[in-house]
Amino acid sequence: HVQLVESGGGSVQAGGSLRLSCVASGATQDIGCMGWFRQVPGLEREGIGSIDSDGITTYADSLKARFTISRDNAKSTLYLQMNTLKPEDTAMYYCAADPGSCYARDILNARVFSYWGQGTQVTVS
């Protein structure tokens, strides 16, 4: 089993930046694809993007200009760098992981991922 813990959320003014982290523990050798999602109450969880164990990334078209996903396998840590934040970026942000590769999968679909963190709140005003 894999445990994921996000951190780095908070309140920021529009135009600012934040970097979220997600530390994995447990059976980290089983982790293949990792991803970031966000959710606003009342709406479905939205896929931000993913990164495979080899570092290949995929993003939602609407976010790829401002958001960057990276991964440090040695530290079992996933990152999300968010720049030029907007009020509409306000959401709970979740990291996710799955034993399988990201390749040829619908990685913006939350159902792809087996493991989830508890989320970290980002508020942009």
Short mmCIF file of C-alpha atoms in Angstrom, two decimals:
data_model
loop_
_atom_site.label_atom_id
_atom_site.label_comp_id
_atom_site.label_asym_id
_atom_site.label_seq_id
_atom_site.Cartn_x
_atom_site.Cartn_y
_atom_site.Cartn_z
CA HIS A 1 0.00 0.00 0.00
CA VAL A 2 1.04 3.60 -0.66
CA GLN A 3 0.38 6.66 1.48
CA LEU A 4 0.46 10.16 0.00
CA VAL A 5 0.70 13.40 1.96
CA GLU A 6 0.38 16.78 0.28
CA SER A 7 1.70 20.08 1.61
CA GLY A 8 2.39 23.61 0.44
CA GLY A 9 -1.13 24.90 0.06
CA GLY A 10 -2.24 28.24 1.42
CA SER A 11 -3.57 31.64 0.51
CA VAL A 12 -1.96 33.71 -2.23
CA GLN A 13 -2.81 36.81 -4.17
CA ALA A 14 -3.71 36.60 -7.84
CA GLY A 15 -0.59 36.55 -9.97
CA GLY A 16 1.43 34.79 -7.31
CA SER A 17 2.99 31.34 -7.24
CA LEU A 18 2.85 28.28 -5.05
CA ARG A 19 4.66 24.96 -5.07
CA LEU A 20 2.84 21.94 -3.74
CA SER A 21 4.63 18.81 -2.59
CA CYS A 22 3.40 15.27 -2.17
CA VAL A 23 5.49 12.76 -0.25
CA ALA A 24 4.86 9.09 -0.84
CA SER A 25 5.55 6.38 1.72
CA GLY A 26 4.96 2.68 2.04
CA ALA A 27 5.33 0.56 -1.09
CA THR A 28 6.84 3.39 -3.14
CA GLN A 29 8.65 0.92 -5.38
CA ASP A 30 5.21 0.09 -6.77
CA ILE A 31 4.49 3.63 -7.93
CA GLY A 32 4.40 4.20 -11.68
CA CYS A 33 2.20 7.07 -12.73
CA MET A 34 1.65 10.06 -10.43
CA GLY A 35 -0.71 12.94 -10.96
CA TRP A 36 -2.27 16.09 -9.59
CA PHE A 37 -5.97 16.83 -9.43
CA ARG A 38 -8.07 19.59 -7.95
CA GLN A 39 -11.63 19.85 -6.81
CA VAL A 40 -14.08 22.59 -5.98
CA PRO A 41 -17.05 21.63 -3.79
CA GLY A 42 -19.95 20.47 -5.91
CA LEU A 43 -17.84 19.78 -8.97
CA GLU A 44 -16.01 16.73 -10.26
CA ARG A 45 -12.33 16.26 -9.55
CA GLU A 46 -10.36 17.93 -12.36
CA GLY A 47 -7.16 16.43 -13.73
CA ILE A 48 -4.19 18.80 -13.87
CA GLY A 49 -1.58 16.45 -15.25
CA SER A 50 0.63 13.49 -14.65
CA ILE A 51 4.23 12.35 -14.66
CA ASP A 52 5.54 8.88 -15.31
CA SER A 53 8.45 7.23 -13.53
CA ASP A 54 10.69 8.22 -16.45
CA GLY A 55 9.75 11.88 -16.09
CA ILE A 56 7.44 12.19 -19.07
CA THR A 57 4.66 14.65 -18.28
CA THR A 58 1.18 15.22 -19.64
CA TYR A 59 -1.02 18.22 -18.83
CA ALA A 60 -4.52 19.44 -19.22
CA ASP A 61 -4.40 21.90 -22.12
CA SER A 62 -5.97 24.68 -20.10
CA LEU A 63 -3.28 24.55 -17.38
CA LYS A 64 0.00 23.57 -19.05
CA ALA A 65 1.11 27.15 -19.62
CA ARG A 66 1.09 27.93 -15.89
CA PHE A 67 1.51 24.61 -14.06
CA THR A 68 4.56 22.33 -14.01
CA ILE A 69 4.74 18.84 -12.56
CA SER A 70 8.03 17.30 -11.48
CA ARG A 71 9.11 14.31 -9.49
CA ASP A 72 12.08 13.29 -7.39
CA ASN A 73 12.05 9.51 -7.31
CA ALA A 74 14.91 9.36 -4.82
CA LYS A 75 12.84 11.38 -2.35
CA SER A 76 9.52 9.75 -3.36
CA THR A 77 8.18 13.26 -3.81
CA LEU A 78 5.90 14.79 -6.42
CA TYR A 79 5.75 18.53 -7.02
CA LEU A 80 3.33 20.95 -8.61
CA GLN A 81 4.65 24.41 -9.44
CA MET A 82 1.81 26.85 -10.03
CA ASN A 83 2.51 30.27 -11.49
CA THR A 84 0.37 33.28 -12.33
CA LEU A 85 -2.37 31.99 -10.09
CA LYS A 86 -5.95 33.13 -10.64
CA PRO A 87 -8.96 33.17 -8.32
CA GLU A 88 -10.45 30.32 -10.36
CA ASP A 89 -7.49 28.16 -9.29
CA THR A 90 -8.95 28.11 -5.79
CA ALA A 91 -9.59 24.45 -4.95
CA MET A 92 -8.49 21.50 -2.89
CA TYR A 93 -5.47 19.98 -4.59
CA TYR A 94 -4.82 16.25 -4.48
CA CYS A 95 -1.93 14.08 -5.53
CA ALA A 96 -2.52 10.60 -6.82
CA ALA A 97 -0.45 7.56 -7.67
CA ASP A 98 -0.90 4.27 -9.44
CA PRO A 99 1.27 1.18 -9.95
CA GLY A 100 0.78 1.32 -13.69
CA SER A 101 2.47 3.58 -16.20
CA CYS A 102 0.84 6.78 -17.40
CA TYR A 103 1.39 5.67 -21.00
CA ALA A 104 -1.74 5.32 -23.13
CA ARG A 105 -4.04 5.92 -20.18
CA ASP A 106 -6.62 8.61 -19.58
CA ILE A 107 -4.52 10.23 -16.89
CA LEU A 108 -6.87 13.18 -16.44
CA ASN A 109 -9.49 10.71 -15.22
CA ALA A 110 -9.40 10.23 -11.47
CA ARG A 111 -10.51 6.61 -11.82
CA VAL A 112 -7.09 5.70 -13.24
CA PHE A 113 -5.37 6.22 -9.90
CA SER A 114 -5.38 3.80 -6.98
CA TYR A 115 -3.88 5.95 -4.24
CA TRP A 116 -4.81 9.44 -3.08
CA GLY A 117 -3.60 12.00 -0.60
CA GLN A 118 -5.88 13.91 1.73
CA GLY A 119 -5.54 17.16 -0.20
CA THR A 120 -4.16 20.63 0.46
CA GLN A 121 -6.24 23.79 0.09
CA VAL A 122 -5.18 26.55 -2.28
CA THR A 123 -6.98 29.87 -2.09
CA VAL A 124 -6.29 32.66 -4.57
CA SER A 125 -7.76 36.10 -3.99
#
